[in-house]
CSV table of C-alpha atoms in Angstrom, one decimal:
chain,number,residue,atom,x,y,z
A,1,MET,CA,-18.2,-12.4,-5.6
A,2,ASN,CA,-16.3,-12.8,-8.9
A,3,LEU,CA,-12.6,-13.0,-8.3
A,4,VAL,CA,-11.8,-13.4,-12.0
A,5,GLY,CA,-12.0,-10.4,-14.2
A,6,SER,CA,-13.0,-6.8,-13.6
A,7,THR,CA,-16.0,-5.1,-15.2
A,8,LYS,CA,-16.3,-1.9,-17.2
A,9,GLU,CA,-19.0,0.5,-18.0
A,10,GLY,CA,-17.8,2.2,-21.1
A,11,LYS,CA,-14.2,3.2,-20.4
A,12,LYS,CA,-14.7,3.1,-16.6
A,13,PHE,CA,-13.7,0.2,-14.4
A,14,GLN,CA,-16.3,-0.7,-11.8
A,15,ASN,CA,-16.0,-1.6,-8.2
A,16,PRO,CA,-17.0,-5.1,-7.0
A,17,ILE,CA,-20.0,-3.6,-5.2
A,18,PRO,CA,-21.7,-0.1,-5.4
A,19,THR,CA,-19.3,2.4,-4.0
A,20,ASP,CA,-19.3,6.1,-3.0
A,21,GLU,CA,-16.0,7.3,-4.3
A,22,ALA,CA,-16.2,10.7,-2.6
A,23,GLY,CA,-16.3,12.6,-5.9
A,24,PHE,CA,-17.2,16.3,-6.6
A,25,GLY,CA,-20.5,16.0,-4.7
A,26,LYS,CA,-18.6,15.4,-1.5
A,27,MET,CA,-16.1,18.3,-2.0
A,28,ILE,CA,-17.9,20.9,0.2
A,29,PRO,CA,-18.4,18.6,3.2
A,30,ILE,CA,-14.9,17.3,2.9
A,31,LEU,CA,-13.5,20.9,2.8
A,32,LYS,CA,-15.6,21.8,5.9
A,33,GLU,CA,-14.2,18.8,7.7
A,34,TYR,CA,-10.6,19.9,6.9
A,35,ILE,CA,-11.3,23.5,7.9
A,36,ASN,CA,-12.8,22.5,11.3
A,37,ASN,CA,-10.1,19.8,11.9
A,38,LYS,CA,-7.9,20.3,15.0
A,39,ALA,CA,-6.1,17.0,15.0
A,40,GLU,CA,-2.3,16.7,14.8
A,41,ASN,CA,-2.3,15.7,11.1
A,42,VAL,CA,1.4,16.4,10.8
A,43,PRO,CA,3.8,15.3,13.6
A,44,ALA,CA,4.7,18.2,15.9
A,45,LYS,CA,8.2,16.6,16.3
A,46,PRO,CA,10.1,15.6,13.2
A,47,LEU,CA,10.1,11.8,12.6
A,48,GLY,CA,13.4,10.0,12.2
A,49,PRO,CA,15.8,10.0,10.6
A,50,PHE,CA,15.5,6.3,9.9
A,51,LYS,CA,18.4,4.4,8.3
A,52,THR,CA,18.5,0.9,6.9
A,53,ASP,CA,21.5,-1.3,7.5
A,54,THR,CA,21.7,-2.7,4.0
A,55,ALA,CA,24.3,-5.2,5.0
A,56,ILE,CA,21.4,-7.2,6.4
A,57,TYR,CA,20.3,-8.1,2.9
A,58,ASN,CA,23.5,-10.1,2.4
A,59,THR,CA,22.0,-12.7,4.7
A,60,SER,CA,18.7,-14.4,3.9
A,61,PRO,CA,15.8,-14.0,6.5
A,62,ALA,CA,15.9,-16.8,9.1
A,63,ASN,CA,12.4,-17.9,8.5
A,64,GLY,CA,12.2,-17.0,4.8
A,65,LEU,CA,10.0,-14.0,5.2
A,66,ARG,CA,11.3,-10.5,6.0
A,67,VAL,CA,9.8,-7.0,5.3
A,68,THR,CA,11.4,-3.6,5.3
A,69,LEU,CA,8.9,-0.7,5.7
A,70,ILE,CA,10.1,2.2,3.4
A,71,GLY,CA,7.0,4.2,4.3
A,72,HIS,CA,3.3,4.3,3.5
A,73,SER,CA,2.6,1.4,1.1
A,74,SER,CA,6.2,1.1,-0.1
A,75,LEU,CA,7.5,-2.2,1.2
A,76,LEU,CA,10.6,-4.3,0.4
A,77,ILE,CA,9.3,-7.9,0.8
A,78,GLU,CA,11.7,-10.8,1.0
A,79,ILE,CA,9.8,-14.0,0.5
A,80,ASP,CA,11.2,-17.5,-0.1
A,81,GLY,CA,14.3,-16.2,-1.8
A,82,LYS,CA,12.8,-13.4,-3.9
A,83,ARG,CA,12.7,-9.6,-3.3
A,84,ILE,CA,9.6,-7.7,-4.3
A,85,LEU,CA,9.0,-3.9,-3.9
A,86,THR,CA,5.5,-2.6,-3.6
A,87,ASP,CA,4.2,0.8,-4.7
A,88,PRO,CA,7.6,2.5,-4.5
A,89,VAL,CA,7.4,6.2,-3.6
A,90,TRP,CA,10.6,8.0,-2.9
A,91,SER,CA,9.6,11.6,-3.7
A,92,ASP,CA,9.1,14.3,-1.0
A,93,ARG,CA,5.5,15.0,-2.1
A,94,VAL,CA,2.6,12.8,-3.4
A,95,SER,CA,1.2,15.3,-5.8
A,96,PHE,CA,1.3,16.4,-9.5
A,97,SER,CA,3.7,19.1,-8.3
A,98,LYS,CA,7.0,18.8,-6.3
A,99,TYR,CA,6.3,22.2,-4.8
A,100,PHE,CA,3.0,21.6,-3.0
A,101,GLY,CA,0.8,18.7,-1.9
A,102,PRO,CA,1.2,16.2,1.0
A,103,LYS,CA,4.8,16.1,2.1
A,104,ARG,CA,6.5,13.0,3.7
A,105,PHE,CA,7.1,13.0,7.4
A,106,PHE,CA,10.5,11.3,7.1
A,107,GLN,CA,12.9,10.6,4.4
A,108,PRO,CA,13.1,7.1,2.9
A,109,PRO,CA,15.4,5.1,5.1
A,110,MET,CA,17.6,4.2,2.1
A,111,THR,CA,18.2,5.7,-1.2
A,112,LEU,CA,17.1,4.1,-4.4
A,113,ASP,CA,20.8,3.3,-5.2
A,114,GLU,CA,21.0,1.4,-1.9
A,115,LEU,CA,18.3,-1.0,-2.6
A,116,PRO,CA,19.4,-4.6,-3.0
A,117,PRO,CA,18.7,-6.4,-6.3
A,118,LEU,CA,15.0,-6.8,-7.0
A,119,ASP,CA,13.0,-9.6,-8.6
A,120,ALA,CA,9.8,-7.6,-9.2
A,121,ILE,CA,8.0,-4.3,-8.6
A,122,ILE,CA,4.2,-4.3,-7.9
A,123,GLN,CA,2.1,-1.3,-8.8
A,124,SER,CA,-1.4,-1.6,-7.4
A,125,HIS,CA,-3.0,1.5,-8.9
A,126,ASP,CA,-2.2,5.0,-10.3
A,127,HIS,CA,-2.7,7.4,-7.3
A,128,TYR,CA,0.2,9.7,-6.5
A,129,ASP,CA,0.8,8.1,-3.1
A,130,HIS,CA,1.3,4.7,-4.8
A,131,LEU,CA,2.6,5.5,-8.3
A,132,ASP,CA,5.5,8.0,-8.3
A,133,LYS,CA,6.8,9.3,-11.6
A,134,ALA,CA,10.3,10.2,-10.3
A,135,THR,CA,10.8,6.8,-8.7
A,136,ILE,CA,9.6,4.9,-11.8
A,137,LYS,CA,11.9,6.9,-14.0
A,138,TYR,CA,14.8,5.7,-11.8
A,139,PHE,CA,13.8,2.1,-12.4
A,140,ALA,CA,13.2,2.6,-16.1
A,141,ASP,CA,16.5,1.3,-17.3
A,142,LYS,CA,17.0,-1.3,-14.5
A,143,ASN,CA,15.4,-4.3,-16.4
A,144,ILE,CA,13.2,-5.2,-13.4
A,145,PRO,CA,9.8,-6.7,-14.2
A,146,PHE,CA,6.8,-4.6,-13.2
A,147,TYR,CA,3.4,-6.2,-12.3
A,148,CYS,CA,0.6,-3.7,-12.4
A,149,SER,CA,-3.2,-3.3,-12.7
A,150,LEU,CA,-4.8,-2.9,-16.1
A,151,GLY,CA,-4.0,0.4,-17.7
A,152,VAL,CA,-1.3,1.4,-15.3
A,153,GLY,CA,1.3,0.1,-17.8
A,154,GLN,CA,0.8,3.1,-20.0
A,155,HIS,CA,2.1,5.4,-17.3
A,156,LEU,CA,5.2,3.2,-16.9
A,157,GLN,CA,5.8,3.2,-20.6
A,158,ASN,CA,5.5,6.9,-20.8
A,159,TRP,CA,8.1,7.2,-18.1
A,160,GLY,CA,10.6,5.0,-19.8
A,161,VAL,CA,9.9,1.4,-18.7
A,162,SER,CA,10.2,-1.0,-21.7
A,163,LYS,CA,7.0,-2.7,-22.6
A,164,SER,CA,8.7,-6.0,-22.4
A,165,PHE,CA,9.1,-5.5,-18.6
A,166,ILE,CA,5.5,-4.5,-18.0
A,167,ASN,CA,3.0,-7.2,-17.0
A,168,GLU,CA,-0.6,-5.8,-16.7
A,169,MET,CA,-3.0,-7.8,-14.6
A,170,ASP,CA,-6.8,-8.1,-14.4
A,171,TRP,CA,-8.4,-9.5,-11.3
A,172,GLY,CA,-7.7,-13.2,-11.3
A,173,ASP,CA,-4.6,-13.0,-13.5
A,174,SER,CA,-1.4,-14.8,-12.2
A,175,PHE,CA,2.3,-14.5,-13.1
A,176,ILE,CA,5.2,-16.5,-11.9
A,177,ILE,CA,8.1,-14.4,-10.4
A,178,GLY,CA,11.3,-16.4,-10.9
A,179,GLN,CA,10.4,-20.0,-10.9
A,180,ASP,CA,8.3,-20.5,-7.8
A,181,ILE,CA,6.5,-17.3,-6.6
A,182,THR,CA,2.9,-17.0,-7.9
A,183,LEU,CA,1.6,-13.4,-8.0
A,184,THR,CA,-2.2,-13.1,-8.4
A,185,ALA,CA,-4.2,-9.9,-8.8
A,186,THR,CA,-7.4,-9.8,-6.7
A,187,PRO,CA,-10.2,-7.3,-6.4
A,188,SER,CA,-10.2,-4.3,-4.1
A,189,ARG,CA,-12.8,-1.5,-3.6
A,190,HIS,CA,-11.2,1.8,-4.5
A,191,PHE,CA,-10.9,4.0,-7.6
A,192,SER,CA,-8.2,5.5,-9.8
A,193,GLY,CA,-7.0,8.6,-11.7
A,194,ARG,CA,-4.3,11.2,-11.5
A,195,GLY,CA,-6.3,14.3,-12.4
A,196,ILE,CA,-9.8,15.8,-12.9
A,197,THR,CA,-10.2,13.7,-16.1
A,198,GLY,CA,-9.6,10.0,-16.7
A,199,ARG,CA,-11.1,8.8,-13.4
A,200,ASN,CA,-11.4,5.0,-13.2
A,201,GLU,CA,-9.9,4.4,-16.6
A,202,THR,CA,-7.2,2.3,-15.0
A,203,LEU,CA,-7.8,-0.6,-12.6
A,204,TRP,CA,-6.9,-0.9,-8.9
A,205,SER,CA,-6.0,-4.3,-7.3
A,206,SER,CA,-4.8,-6.2,-4.3
A,207,PHE,CA,-2.3,-9.0,-4.6
A,208,VAL,CA,-1.7,-12.5,-3.4
A,209,ILE,CA,2.0,-13.5,-3.2
A,210,LYS,CA,2.4,-17.2,-2.8
A,211,GLY,CA,5.8,-18.9,-2.5
A,212,PRO,CA,6.7,-22.5,-1.9
A,213,VAL,CA,6.7,-21.8,1.9
A,214,HIS,CA,4.9,-18.6,2.6
A,215,ASN,CA,1.6,-17.1,1.4
A,216,ILE,CA,1.0,-13.4,1.9
A,217,PHE,CA,-1.5,-10.7,0.9
A,218,PHE,CA,-0.8,-7.1,-0.1
A,219,GLY,CA,-4.0,-5.2,0.2
A,220,ALA,CA,-2.9,-1.8,-1.3
A,221,ASP,CA,-5.9,0.5,-1.0
A,222,SER,CA,-9.5,-0.7,-0.4
A,223,GLY,CA,-12.6,0.0,1.4
A,224,TRP,CA,-14.3,-2.9,3.2
A,225,PHE,CA,-16.2,-5.3,1.0
A,226,PRO,CA,-17.3,-8.9,1.2
A,227,GLY,CA,-14.7,-9.9,-1.3
A,228,PHE,CA,-12.1,-10.2,1.5
A,229,LYS,CA,-13.9,-13.3,2.7
A,230,ASP,CA,-13.9,-14.7,-0.8
A,231,ILE,CA,-10.2,-14.0,-1.3
A,232,GLY,CA,-9.5,-15.7,2.1
A,233,ASP,CA,-11.7,-18.7,1.1
A,234,VAL,CA,-9.9,-19.2,-2.3
A,235,PHE,CA,-6.3,-18.1,-1.5
A,236,GLY,CA,-5.9,-18.1,2.3
A,237,PRO,CA,-5.0,-18.7,4.9
A,238,PHE,CA,-2.2,-16.0,4.8
A,239,ASP,CA,1.0,-15.9,6.9
A,240,LEU,CA,0.8,-12.1,6.6
A,241,THR,CA,-1.7,-9.6,5.5
A,242,MET,CA,-0.5,-6.1,4.7
A,243,LEU,CA,-3.6,-3.8,5.0
A,244,GLU,CA,-4.1,0.0,4.9
A,245,ILE,CA,-5.2,1.6,8.2
A,246,GLY,CA,-4.7,5.3,7.5
A,247,ALA,CA,-6.3,8.1,5.3
A,248,TYR,CA,-9.8,7.3,6.4
A,249,GLY,CA,-12.6,9.8,6.8
A,250,GLN,CA,-16.4,9.9,7.4
A,251,HIS,CA,-17.0,11.0,3.8
A,252,TRP,CA,-15.0,8.3,2.1
A,253,ALA,CA,-15.6,5.2,4.2
A,254,ASP,CA,-16.3,3.1,1.0
A,255,ILE,CA,-12.8,3.5,-0.4
A,256,HIS,CA,-10.5,3.5,2.7
A,257,MET,CA,-11.1,1.0,5.6
A,258,GLY,CA,-9.5,2.6,8.6
A,259,PRO,CA,-8.3,0.4,11.5
A,260,ASP,CA,-11.6,-1.2,12.5
A,261,ASN,CA,-12.5,-2.5,9.0
A,262,ALA,CA,-8.9,-3.3,8.2
A,263,SER,CA,-8.8,-5.6,11.2
A,264,ASN,CA,-12.1,-7.1,10.1
A,265,ALA,CA,-10.6,-7.7,6.6
A,266,HIS,CA,-7.6,-9.5,8.2
A,267,LEU,CA,-9.9,-11.9,9.9
A,268,ALA,CA,-12.0,-12.4,6.8
A,269,LEU,CA,-8.8,-13.1,4.8
A,270,LYS,CA,-7.9,-15.8,7.4
A,271,GLY,CA,-4.7,-13.9,8.2
A,272,LYS,CA,-2.3,-15.2,10.9
A,273,ILE,CA,-0.4,-11.9,11.4
A,274,MET,CA,-1.4,-8.4,10.2
A,275,MET,CA,1.0,-5.6,9.2
A,276,PRO,CA,-0.6,-2.1,9.1
A,277,ILE,CA,0.4,0.0,6.2
A,278,HIS,CA,-0.6,3.3,4.6
A,279,TRP,CA,-0.2,5.4,7.8
A,280,GLY,CA,2.4,7.6,9.5
A,281,THR,CA,4.1,8.9,6.3
A,282,PHE,CA,1.8,11.5,4.6
A,283,SER,CA,-1.2,13.5,5.8
A,284,LEU,CA,-4.0,12.4,3.6
A,285,ALA,CA,-7.0,12.7,5.8
A,286,PRO,CA,-8.3,14.8,8.8
A,287,HIS,CA,-7.1,12.5,11.6
A,288,ALA,CA,-4.1,12.7,13.8
A,289,TRP,CA,-1.0,11.0,12.1
A,290,TYR,CA,-0.7,8.5,15.0
A,291,GLU,CA,-4.5,7.8,15.4
A,292,PRO,CA,-4.7,4.8,13.0
A,293,ILE,CA,-2.1,2.8,14.8
A,294,GLU,CA,-3.3,3.6,18.3
A,295,ARG,CA,-6.8,2.6,17.3
A,296,LEU,CA,-5.6,-0.6,15.7
A,297,LEU,CA,-3.8,-1.7,18.8
A,298,ASN,CA,-7.1,-1.6,20.7
A,299,TYR,CA,-9.0,-3.4,17.9
A,300,ALA,CA,-6.3,-6.1,17.7
A,301,GLN,CA,-6.5,-6.7,21.5
A,302,THR,CA,-10.3,-7.0,21.3
A,303,LYS,CA,-10.3,-9.2,18.2
A,304,HIS,CA,-7.2,-11.3,19.2
A,305,ILE,CA,-5.2,-10.3,16.2
A,306,LYS,CA,-1.4,-10.7,16.1
A,307,LEU,CA,0.3,-7.6,14.7
A,308,PHE,CA,3.6,-7.0,12.9
A,309,ILE,CA,4.8,-3.4,13.3
A,310,PRO,CA,8.4,-2.9,12.3
A,311,ALA,CA,10.1,0.5,12.5
A,312,PRO,CA,10.6,2.2,9.2
A,313,GLY,CA,13.8,1.1,7.5
A,314,THR,CA,14.5,-1.9,9.7
A,315,PRO,CA,14.5,-5.2,7.9
A,316,THR,CA,12.5,-7.4,10.2
A,317,ASP,CA,11.6,-11.1,10.1
A,318,VAL,CA,7.8,-11.6,10.1
A,319,LYS,CA,6.4,-12.7,13.5
A,320,GLU,CA,4.2,-11.1,16.1
A,321,TYR,CA,6.1,-7.9,16.9
A,322,ASN,CA,5.4,-4.3,17.8
A,323,SER,CA,8.4,-1.9,17.7
A,324,GLY,CA,6.3,1.0,19.0
A,325,TRP,CA,8.5,3.3,16.9
A,326,TRP,CA,6.0,6.2,16.8
A,327,GLU,CA,5.5,6.5,20.6
A,328,LYS,CA,8.6,8.7,21.2
A,329,TYR,CA,7.2,11.3,18.8
A,330,LEU,CA,3.9,11.8,20.6
């Protein structure tokens, strides 16, 4: 597995291994699956509200590593004295329109204005549930460095971010955040595009975030592939892996892992503690909104995996911990 440099065929970026991206050919079976679906995709009871006590950010995390779950893949990570925001999405819907498309189950636990000072923003790829135009426009004049996959910088520029604050990354590229946090882009198995045209003309990535004390992995979106073991061999072990467990389906198993393969990826990465992300915020697949986490709990027990599951909006020091926040909404 080549961890250095993506490959292209014409204008199109290629996955590390052959991948079924659930394109137009799968549209009819996917629609049938949705039509016949009886699961509780959207919570029957409203979730939240969740509220962040932002005064906590005035004190450094006791062990140097703290994470606040904003929702989905939006995380405020405090690692060895730096603050990094991943795939920030504050909009109500993840869609090309603010009037229809998947709607969030709960409001972000703090407003954008309430965020503490940031050292970096990571943009893994350009899908609507990871790259949010309205949120990016808020940050456009804030002089915060963006680190993004190849091609994604054009979106950021179009929405007002100065080119001097945009750092595009190919797989294997590294940047230093501040003076001592090394950010490295690593492969993932996914796809890109924000419409019918332009598919796979921008890159998708996962990221290794290594500080002087802690080493963590932000998986963003990916299907299972052998590259997890290669990443673990080269960059691991990891104090924390943040891996997607939701939005899986039988017709797109190559591009979203689900809880079983996510837990396998954690083990392949040589992770010590796993944080499940990309679940419980939007309905993006025909499974119950709580199914990913319930299934992960069973896999973690069987595979002897330590989990870190903070409640949305609560800044939490990283350790083995399960808040069980979703259980009261079942």
